[in-house]
Amino acid sequence: MRPYDIILKKRNGGKLSREEIRYMVLGYVRGEVTDYQMAAWLMAIYFRHMDEEETFYLTEAMIDSGERVDLSSIPGVKVDKHSTGGVGDKTTLVVAPLVSSCGLPVVKMSGRALGHTGGTIDKLESIPGFRTDLPLEEFVENVKRCGIAIVGQTLNLVPADKMIYALRDATATVDEISLIASSVMSKKLAGGSDAFVLDVKVGTGAFMKELDEARRLAKLMVEIGKRFGKRVVAVLSDMNNPLGKAVGNSLEVLEAIDTLKGNGPRDLLELSLTLGALMLELAGISKDAEEGKKLLVEKLESGEALEKFREMVRAQGGDERVVDAPEEVLPISCSVVEVRARESGFISWMDTEKIGLAVMALGAGRKRKEDSVDHSVGVVVEKKIGDFVERGDVVFKVHYSKKSELTEALGMLERSFKISGEPPKEIQLIKEVIR
Ligand code: URA
């Protein structure tokens, strides 16, 4: 076998065998397939695609490139949740303590900011002292003791994805359905849970801009999960608007805590209850999503979900005063400027990716892998699609640290929305559930 022949076969639209796919992926991790060969192969896949069987073999090869987590010592069904990436998506910070307070063990491995989208781990590190790098034994102990732990991917899980993702990022091959499906599912499956709820984002702020492609991606991931003997449910959710109002690390933690106190934005709460209810259903804690939602609302209203969040913060070394006085504990920049509406009318469209990029430009994400993030910066989205604004109303409040970064971010935010005389069509947050 030669990489050249495998690249040629895919370039010409051929179907690859399990052996050919494993040869490329495992050979790349071992250094036997070069960067330029892998890049050419990825581009061939980008244009010629992979079918379900090839995507399954690609996922399997990626999992086999590294370690797998064994969660069998934790009693009960383990259900993981994953989002394909959005702007203002702090759902994990709400859903994880919520479902944990219902008795579902939450064993969550999360990522950092990627492209224009934020990452749960960067958000949690806004809480002073919070450790996201727990070793596996401590991580599992925490779940056994308090029912919840959220950590970064410190183990050698799916090294093939780390290497291939970096290459995709540099070669314009990120947004291909079989590459995304195998990247997401390999990490989830190596994480060792029994069932998965996937939040597949669709809209201007998502990797998938169109409903059709998001649906194809969701179905493919559900099928791959099934082939591995796992139960997977996918929710298609809207990303034409940022989720909630806060975008940026500390601001998002603040909004998640407000939501656990019952004072959060409606869209964030609705999505959290939908995903949480599906997790409870998959775990067999509730008989259906409706019963699950009722239980989640009870836990929210009783304050048990908030207490679970506090317990997690304490167990992972964070300053638990964040629960009672988040504005005193979280680093949130007091340097604020506002972006205002230039005319009166309805907000008819938002380029949510641009809003995400503006927040990254303020310093909330990384320009290079080794950069540190600024937890204190971000944007509060005061008006969203469908809202009526008078000329001069505040659309965005921008928390910034450095004047030099502000100019670029403001330019992007100014161009990230349109105002029209006509009200736009109402946006449906939850578009479909694919089982
Ligand atoms: N998230 C991932 O983990 N991988 C992708 O390819 C895209 C989004």
Short mmCIF file of C-alpha atoms and ligand atoms in Angstrom, two decimals:
data_model
loop_
_atom_site.label_atom_id
_atom_site.label_comp_id
_atom_site.label_asym_id
_atom_site.label_seq_id
_atom_site.Cartn_x
_atom_site.Cartn_y
_atom_site.Cartn_z
CA MET A 1 0.00 0.00 0.00
CA ARG A 2 1.20 3.52 -0.79
CA PRO A 3 -0.33 6.83 0.33
CA TYR A 4 -0.16 7.98 -3.30
CA ASP A 5 -2.55 5.20 -4.46
CA ILE A 6 -5.02 5.84 -1.65
CA ILE A 7 -5.04 9.60 -2.38
CA LEU A 8 -5.51 8.88 -6.10
CA LYS A 9 -8.38 6.47 -5.46
CA LYS A 10 -10.27 9.02 -3.39
CA ARG A 11 -9.40 11.86 -5.76
CA ASN A 12 -11.04 9.83 -8.55
CA GLY A 13 -14.15 9.24 -6.44
CA GLY A 14 -13.41 5.66 -5.35
CA LYS A 15 -14.61 4.00 -2.15
CA LEU A 16 -11.83 3.26 0.33
CA SER A 17 -11.51 0.02 2.28
CA ARG A 18 -11.06 -0.28 6.06
CA GLU A 19 -7.38 -1.19 5.52
CA GLU A 20 -6.70 1.81 3.30
CA ILE A 21 -8.31 4.21 5.77
CA ARG A 22 -6.43 2.70 8.73
CA TYR A 23 -3.18 2.86 6.76
CA MET A 24 -3.59 6.61 6.23
CA VAL A 25 -4.75 7.54 9.75
CA LEU A 26 -2.49 5.30 11.83
CA GLY A 27 0.43 5.87 9.45
CA TYR A 28 0.00 9.63 9.87
CA VAL A 29 0.12 9.40 13.67
CA ARG A 30 3.26 7.24 13.44
CA GLY A 31 4.90 9.76 11.09
CA GLU A 32 4.92 7.42 8.09
CA VAL A 33 2.38 9.46 6.11
CA THR A 34 3.56 13.04 5.61
CA ASP A 35 1.63 16.27 6.25
CA TYR A 36 1.40 17.01 2.53
CA GLN A 37 0.01 13.54 1.78
CA MET A 38 -2.56 13.80 4.55
CA ALA A 39 -3.51 17.32 3.39
CA ALA A 40 -4.03 16.07 -0.18
CA TRP A 41 -6.10 13.12 1.09
CA LEU A 42 -8.28 15.45 3.20
CA MET A 43 -8.86 17.69 0.18
CA ALA A 44 -9.80 14.64 -1.90
CA ILE A 45 -12.30 13.65 0.83
CA TYR A 46 -13.55 17.24 0.91
CA PHE A 47 -14.52 17.09 -2.78
CA ARG A 48 -15.40 13.38 -3.15
CA HIS A 49 -16.80 12.73 0.36
CA MET A 50 -17.03 9.42 2.22
CA ASP A 51 -20.07 7.20 2.59
CA GLU A 52 -21.40 5.95 5.93
CA GLU A 53 -19.24 2.83 5.92
CA GLU A 54 -16.04 4.75 5.13
CA THR A 55 -16.90 7.31 7.82
CA PHE A 56 -17.39 4.48 10.31
CA TYR A 57 -13.94 3.06 9.47
CA LEU A 58 -12.41 6.53 9.69
CA THR A 59 -13.96 7.01 13.16
CA GLU A 60 -12.72 3.58 14.26
CA ALA A 61 -9.17 4.26 13.04
CA MET A 62 -9.12 7.62 14.84
CA ILE A 63 -10.26 6.00 18.12
CA ASP A 64 -7.60 3.30 17.74
CA SER A 65 -4.89 5.97 17.41
CA GLY A 66 -4.95 6.60 21.20
CA GLU A 67 -6.24 5.69 24.65
CA ARG A 68 -9.85 5.04 25.65
CA VAL A 69 -11.43 5.94 28.97
CA ASP A 70 -12.93 3.12 31.03
CA LEU A 71 -15.86 4.42 33.05
CA SER A 72 -17.16 1.02 34.14
CA SER A 73 -16.29 1.71 37.81
CA ILE A 74 -18.90 4.49 37.89
CA PRO A 75 -22.31 2.96 38.50
CA GLY A 76 -25.24 3.80 36.23
CA VAL A 77 -25.68 4.73 32.58
CA LYS A 78 -23.23 7.44 31.52
CA VAL A 79 -24.69 9.94 29.05
CA ASP A 80 -22.50 12.56 27.40
CA LYS A 81 -23.59 15.73 25.65
CA HIS A 82 -21.76 17.46 22.81
CA SER A 83 -22.28 20.61 20.80
CA THR A 84 -20.85 21.02 17.31
CA GLY A 85 -19.88 24.57 18.30
CA GLY A 86 -21.68 27.86 18.56
CA VAL A 87 -21.50 31.45 19.75
CA GLY A 88 -22.57 32.11 23.34
CA ASP A 89 -23.15 28.38 23.82
CA LYS A 90 -22.70 27.92 27.55
CA THR A 91 -25.31 25.11 27.68
CA THR A 92 -22.95 22.55 29.26
CA LEU A 93 -22.50 24.84 32.29
CA VAL A 94 -26.27 24.71 32.85
CA VAL A 95 -27.15 21.18 31.67
CA ALA A 96 -24.36 19.32 33.47
CA PRO A 97 -25.30 20.37 37.04
CA LEU A 98 -28.99 20.15 36.17
CA VAL A 99 -28.93 16.51 35.08
CA SER A 100 -26.42 15.62 37.78
CA SER A 101 -28.86 16.93 40.40
CA CYS A 102 -31.37 14.39 38.98
CA GLY A 103 -28.95 11.52 39.71
CA LEU A 104 -27.26 11.19 36.32
CA PRO A 105 -23.47 10.89 36.67
CA VAL A 106 -21.87 13.59 34.49
CA VAL A 107 -18.48 12.65 33.12
CA LYS A 108 -17.70 15.47 30.77
CA MET A 109 -14.61 16.00 28.67
CA SER A 110 -14.81 19.36 26.98
CA GLY A 111 -12.78 21.42 24.57
CA ARG A 112 -11.29 24.89 24.24
CA ALA A 113 -12.23 27.72 21.87
CA LEU A 114 -12.08 26.66 18.22
CA GLY A 115 -12.30 29.10 15.30
CA HIS A 116 -15.09 31.58 16.07
CA THR A 117 -16.66 29.34 18.74
CA GLY A 118 -15.93 29.36 22.47
CA GLY A 119 -14.95 26.32 24.57
CA THR A 120 -16.34 25.11 27.91
CA ILE A 121 -12.86 24.62 29.39
CA ASP A 122 -11.80 28.23 28.70
CA LYS A 123 -15.08 29.40 30.24
CA LEU A 124 -14.66 27.34 33.42
CA GLU A 125 -11.09 28.60 33.84
CA SER A 126 -12.59 32.08 34.34
CA ILE A 127 -13.41 30.87 37.87
CA PRO A 128 -10.29 31.53 39.98
CA GLY A 129 -8.60 28.28 41.01
CA PHE A 130 -10.85 26.00 38.91
CA ARG A 131 -8.80 23.00 37.73
CA THR A 132 -9.68 21.44 34.40
CA ASP A 133 -6.64 19.18 34.19
CA LEU A 134 -7.60 16.51 36.73
CA PRO A 135 -5.86 13.18 36.18
CA LEU A 136 -8.19 10.31 35.23
CA GLU A 137 -8.31 8.74 38.73
CA GLU A 138 -9.24 12.05 40.40
CA PHE A 139 -11.75 12.80 37.68
CA VAL A 140 -13.50 9.44 38.16
CA GLU A 141 -13.34 9.85 41.99
CA ASN A 142 -15.03 13.25 41.72
CA VAL A 143 -17.85 11.77 39.65
CA LYS A 144 -18.31 8.95 42.18
CA ARG A 145 -18.29 11.42 45.12
CA CYS A 146 -20.34 14.33 43.80
CA GLY A 147 -21.85 13.06 40.55
CA ILE A 148 -20.13 15.55 38.27
CA ALA A 149 -16.77 16.55 36.79
CA ILE A 150 -15.90 18.61 33.74
CA VAL A 151 -12.33 18.38 32.50
CA GLY A 152 -10.23 19.15 29.43
CA GLN A 153 -8.85 16.42 27.23
CA THR A 154 -5.65 15.73 29.15
CA LEU A 155 -5.37 12.06 28.21
CA ASN A 156 -3.96 10.84 24.95
CA LEU A 157 -7.46 10.46 23.48
CA VAL A 158 -7.69 10.40 19.69
CA PRO A 159 -4.28 11.92 18.85
CA ALA A 160 -5.20 11.43 15.18
CA ASP A 161 -7.96 14.03 15.59
CA LYS A 162 -5.62 16.56 17.19
CA MET A 163 -3.16 16.21 14.29
CA ILE A 164 -5.74 16.03 11.52
CA TYR A 165 -7.82 18.87 12.95
CA ALA A 166 -4.80 21.19 12.99
CA LEU A 167 -4.14 20.31 9.35
CA ARG A 168 -7.80 20.80 8.38
CA ASP A 169 -7.78 24.19 10.05
CA ALA A 170 -4.80 25.21 7.90
CA THR A 171 -6.02 23.69 4.61
CA ALA A 172 -9.69 24.78 4.40
CA THR A 173 -11.02 21.27 4.96
CA VAL A 174 -12.91 21.71 8.23
CA ASP A 175 -16.47 21.88 6.92
CA GLU A 176 -16.87 18.44 5.36
CA ILE A 177 -19.54 16.23 6.87
CA SER A 178 -17.67 12.90 7.15
CA LEU A 179 -14.60 14.68 8.57
CA ILE A 180 -16.68 16.51 11.19
CA ALA A 181 -18.72 13.40 12.07
CA SER A 182 -15.62 11.23 12.56
CA SER A 183 -13.84 13.97 14.52
CA VAL A 184 -16.74 14.47 16.93
CA MET A 185 -17.74 10.81 17.30
CA SER A 186 -14.21 9.47 17.75
CA LYS A 187 -13.68 11.79 20.74
CA LYS A 188 -17.09 10.97 22.21
CA LEU A 189 -16.68 7.21 21.80
CA ALA A 190 -13.13 7.20 23.20
CA GLY A 191 -14.53 9.10 26.23
CA GLY A 192 -16.30 5.92 27.32
CA SER A 193 -19.94 6.98 27.83
CA ASP A 194 -22.88 4.70 27.02
CA ALA A 195 -25.11 7.19 25.23
CA PHE A 196 -24.84 10.63 23.67
CA VAL A 197 -27.00 13.69 23.09
CA LEU A 198 -25.60 15.78 20.25
CA ASP A 199 -26.50 19.42 19.78
CA VAL A 200 -25.96 20.08 16.07
CA LYS A 201 -25.94 23.82 15.48
CA VAL A 202 -27.26 25.32 12.28
CA GLY A 203 -27.16 28.91 11.05
CA THR A 204 -24.83 31.84 10.50
CA GLY A 205 -22.85 31.11 13.70
CA ALA A 206 -22.46 27.36 13.09
CA PHE A 207 -20.10 25.27 10.95
CA MET A 208 -23.25 24.03 9.15
CA LYS A 209 -25.04 27.04 7.69
CA GLU A 210 -27.95 25.16 6.05
CA LEU A 211 -30.57 22.92 7.65
CA ASP A 212 -30.11 20.18 5.04
CA GLU A 213 -26.39 19.77 5.70
CA ALA A 214 -26.88 19.94 9.46
CA ARG A 215 -29.53 17.21 9.19
CA ARG A 216 -27.16 15.03 7.12
CA LEU A 217 -24.39 15.52 9.67
CA ALA A 218 -26.75 14.68 12.56
CA LYS A 219 -28.05 11.52 10.87
CA LEU A 220 -24.53 10.37 10.05
CA MET A 221 -23.38 10.80 13.67
CA VAL A 222 -26.45 8.97 14.98
CA GLU A 223 -25.76 6.08 12.56
CA ILE A 224 -22.06 5.90 13.50
CA GLY A 225 -23.01 5.76 17.18
CA LYS A 226 -25.44 2.93 16.45
CA ARG A 227 -22.77 0.96 14.58
CA PHE A 228 -20.66 1.17 17.76
CA GLY A 229 -23.64 -0.13 19.75
CA LYS A 230 -24.34 3.25 21.42
CA ARG A 231 -27.58 5.19 21.68
CA VAL A 232 -27.34 8.64 20.13
CA VAL A 233 -29.95 11.39 19.82
CA ALA A 234 -29.24 14.59 17.88
CA VAL A 235 -31.00 17.93 18.27
CA LEU A 236 -30.80 20.47 15.45
CA SER A 237 -30.74 23.87 17.15
CA ASP A 238 -30.63 27.40 15.80
CA MET A 239 -27.39 29.38 15.64
CA ASN A 240 -28.58 32.36 13.58
CA ASN A 241 -28.61 34.30 16.86
CA PRO A 242 -26.01 33.96 19.60
CA LEU A 243 -27.37 31.76 22.39
CA GLY A 244 -28.43 33.90 25.36
CA LYS A 245 -26.93 37.38 25.61
CA ALA A 246 -23.38 36.77 26.81
CA VAL A 247 -20.46 35.88 24.51
CA GLY A 248 -17.02 35.62 26.14
CA ASN A 249 -15.66 33.49 28.96
CA SER A 250 -16.50 35.20 32.29
CA LEU A 251 -19.67 36.79 30.93
CA GLU A 252 -20.92 33.34 29.89
CA VAL A 253 -20.19 31.81 33.30
CA LEU A 254 -22.13 34.68 34.88
CA GLU A 255 -25.09 34.04 32.55
CA ALA A 256 -25.01 30.29 33.25
CA ILE A 257 -25.11 30.94 37.02
CA ASP A 258 -28.00 33.38 36.53
CA THR A 259 -29.81 30.66 34.56
CA LEU A 260 -29.29 28.13 37.36
CA LYS A 261 -30.78 30.77 39.70
CA GLY A 262 -33.85 30.98 37.46
CA ASN A 263 -32.97 34.35 35.91
CA GLY A 264 -31.46 33.25 32.60
CA PRO A 265 -32.43 34.08 29.02
CA ARG A 266 -35.34 32.07 27.59
CA ASP A 267 -33.47 30.47 24.66
CA LEU A 268 -30.64 29.18 26.86
CA LEU A 269 -33.12 27.72 29.33
CA GLU A 270 -35.22 26.09 26.57
CA LEU A 271 -32.21 24.45 24.93
CA SER A 272 -30.80 23.31 28.30
CA LEU A 273 -34.12 21.71 29.29
CA THR A 274 -34.47 20.01 25.89
CA LEU A 275 -30.96 18.52 25.93
CA GLY A 276 -31.14 17.65 29.64
CA ALA A 277 -34.50 15.89 29.23
CA LEU A 278 -33.11 13.75 26.39
CA MET A 279 -30.11 12.83 28.56
CA LEU A 280 -32.43 11.72 31.39
CA GLU A 281 -34.52 9.71 28.93
CA LEU A 282 -31.46 7.93 27.48
CA ALA A 283 -30.29 7.13 31.02
CA GLY A 284 -33.70 5.68 31.89
CA ILE A 285 -34.19 8.22 34.72
CA SER A 286 -37.39 9.51 33.10
CA LYS A 287 -39.71 7.63 30.76
CA ASP A 288 -39.85 10.39 28.16
CA ALA A 289 -38.59 13.91 27.47
CA GLU A 290 -41.71 15.53 28.93
CA GLU A 291 -41.32 13.80 32.28
CA GLY A 292 -37.59 14.67 32.16
CA LYS A 293 -38.32 18.36 31.63
CA LYS A 294 -40.66 18.40 34.64
CA LEU A 295 -37.97 16.88 36.84
CA LEU A 296 -35.36 19.38 35.57
CA VAL A 297 -37.65 22.34 36.29
CA GLU A 298 -38.17 21.02 39.84
CA LYS A 299 -34.40 20.80 40.38
CA LEU A 300 -33.94 24.29 39.03
CA GLU A 301 -36.68 25.78 41.20
CA SER A 302 -35.53 23.98 44.36
CA GLY A 303 -31.99 25.33 43.91
CA GLU A 304 -30.52 21.80 43.81
CA ALA A 305 -29.01 22.34 40.35
CA LEU A 306 -27.27 25.51 41.55
CA GLU A 307 -25.94 23.64 44.62
CA LYS A 308 -24.60 20.94 42.29
CA PHE A 309 -22.73 23.61 40.35
CA ARG A 310 -21.27 24.88 43.65
CA GLU A 311 -20.24 21.34 44.60
CA MET A 312 -18.46 20.88 41.27
CA VAL A 313 -16.61 24.21 41.61
CA ARG A 314 -15.49 23.28 45.15
CA ALA A 315 -14.43 19.76 44.13
CA GLN A 316 -12.32 21.13 41.28
CA GLY A 317 -10.57 23.73 43.44
CA GLY A 318 -12.49 26.79 42.24
CA ASP A 319 -13.60 29.76 44.33
CA GLU A 320 -17.16 28.76 45.24
CA ARG A 321 -18.08 32.33 46.16
CA VAL A 322 -18.63 32.60 42.39
CA VAL A 323 -22.11 31.16 43.00
CA ASP A 324 -23.25 33.88 45.42
CA ALA A 325 -21.27 36.87 44.13
CA PRO A 326 -20.24 36.07 40.54
CA GLU A 327 -19.64 39.69 39.61
CA GLU A 328 -17.11 40.06 42.45
CA VAL A 329 -15.27 36.82 41.70
CA LEU A 330 -15.22 36.61 37.90
CA PRO A 331 -12.78 38.79 36.01
CA ILE A 332 -15.06 40.99 33.88
CA SER A 333 -13.52 44.04 32.27
CA CYS A 334 -15.09 47.35 33.33
CA SER A 335 -13.91 49.06 30.14
CA VAL A 336 -17.12 49.04 28.11
CA VAL A 337 -18.17 50.65 24.85
CA GLU A 338 -21.51 50.33 23.12
CA VAL A 339 -22.54 49.64 19.54
CA ARG A 340 -25.82 51.38 18.74
CA ALA A 341 -28.49 51.02 16.05
CA ARG A 342 -27.98 53.47 13.16
CA GLU A 343 -31.68 53.50 12.29
CA SER A 344 -35.03 52.37 13.67
CA GLY A 345 -36.61 49.05 12.68
CA PHE A 346 -36.45 45.33 13.33
CA ILE A 347 -33.19 43.43 13.64
CA SER A 348 -33.68 41.19 10.61
CA TRP A 349 -30.38 39.26 10.37
CA MET A 350 -27.23 38.66 12.36
CA ASP A 351 -23.90 37.33 11.18
CA THR A 352 -23.34 35.34 14.35
CA GLU A 353 -19.98 33.99 13.16
CA LYS A 354 -18.78 37.58 12.90
CA ILE A 355 -19.93 38.26 16.49
CA GLY A 356 -17.92 35.21 17.58
CA LEU A 357 -14.90 36.41 15.63
CA ALA A 358 -15.20 39.89 17.19
CA VAL A 359 -15.10 38.34 20.67
CA MET A 360 -12.06 36.25 19.65
CA ALA A 361 -10.41 39.45 18.33
CA LEU A 362 -10.94 41.05 21.77
CA GLY A 363 -8.73 38.28 23.16
CA ALA A 364 -11.28 35.64 24.28
CA GLY A 365 -9.74 33.04 21.94
CA ARG A 366 -6.26 32.19 20.68
CA LYS A 367 -4.49 33.41 17.57
CA ARG A 368 -1.82 30.73 18.09
CA LYS A 369 -2.14 27.43 19.95
CA GLU A 370 0.20 28.56 22.73
CA ASP A 371 -1.61 31.89 23.40
CA SER A 372 -3.47 32.39 26.68
CA VAL A 373 -7.04 33.69 26.62
CA ASP A 374 -8.38 36.86 28.22
CA HIS A 375 -11.30 35.75 30.40
CA SER A 376 -12.46 39.30 31.09
CA VAL A 377 -13.49 40.37 27.59
CA GLY A 378 -16.68 39.72 25.64
CA VAL A 379 -19.89 41.09 24.25
CA VAL A 380 -23.38 41.35 25.72
CA VAL A 381 -25.92 41.06 22.89
CA GLU A 382 -28.74 43.38 23.92
CA LYS A 383 -30.88 42.95 20.78
CA LYS A 384 -31.43 39.87 18.66
CA ILE A 385 -33.27 38.92 15.47
CA GLY A 386 -36.91 40.04 15.66
CA ASP A 387 -36.34 42.77 18.29
CA PHE A 388 -37.46 46.30 17.45
CA VAL A 389 -34.85 49.03 17.93
CA GLU A 390 -35.07 52.80 17.91
CA ARG A 391 -32.16 54.66 16.32
CA GLY A 392 -29.47 54.98 19.00
CA ASP A 393 -30.54 51.92 21.03
CA VAL A 394 -27.70 49.78 22.33
CA VAL A 395 -27.29 46.55 20.32
CA PHE A 396 -23.97 45.34 21.82
CA LYS A 397 -22.07 46.16 25.02
CA VAL A 398 -18.42 45.43 24.42
CA HIS A 399 -16.15 44.60 27.38
CA TYR A 400 -12.54 45.07 26.26
CA SER A 401 -9.03 45.08 27.70
CA LYS A 402 -6.83 46.54 24.99
CA LYS A 403 -7.71 49.53 22.80
CA SER A 404 -5.67 48.02 19.94
CA GLU A 405 -7.99 44.98 19.78
CA LEU A 406 -11.15 47.03 20.19
CA THR A 407 -11.02 48.74 16.78
CA GLU A 408 -11.04 45.47 14.82
CA ALA A 409 -13.82 44.01 16.99
CA LEU A 410 -16.01 47.12 16.69
CA GLY A 411 -15.64 47.07 12.89
CA MET A 412 -16.88 43.47 12.82
CA LEU A 413 -19.76 44.12 15.22
CA GLU A 414 -20.95 47.16 13.22
CA ARG A 415 -21.26 44.90 10.16
CA SER A 416 -22.78 41.93 11.97
CA PHE A 417 -26.48 42.88 11.86
CA LYS A 418 -29.11 44.35 9.55
CA ILE A 419 -32.15 46.45 10.35
CA SER A 420 -35.32 46.30 8.28
CA GLY A 421 -38.75 47.95 8.30
CA GLU A 422 -40.45 44.54 8.23
CA PRO A 423 -40.42 42.07 11.12
CA PRO A 424 -38.48 38.91 10.12
CA LYS A 425 -39.89 35.37 10.27
CA GLU A 426 -39.84 34.00 13.81
CA ILE A 427 -36.85 31.76 14.53
CA GLN A 428 -37.49 28.28 15.82
CA LEU A 429 -34.79 27.41 18.38
CA ILE A 430 -35.23 23.63 18.35
CA LYS A 431 -35.62 22.61 14.73
CA GLU A 432 -35.66 18.83 14.89
CA VAL A 433 -34.81 15.89 17.10
CA ILE A 434 -33.21 12.96 15.27
CA ARG A 435 -33.25 9.62 17.07
N1 URA B 1 -15.93 19.98 16.33
C1 URA B 1 -15.08 18.92 16.30
O1 URA B 1 -14.75 18.34 17.33
N2 URA B 1 -14.59 18.53 15.12
C2 URA B 1 -14.93 19.10 13.95
O2 URA B 1 -14.48 18.67 12.91
C3 URA B 1 -15.81 20.21 13.97
C4 URA B 1 -16.31 20.63 15.19
#
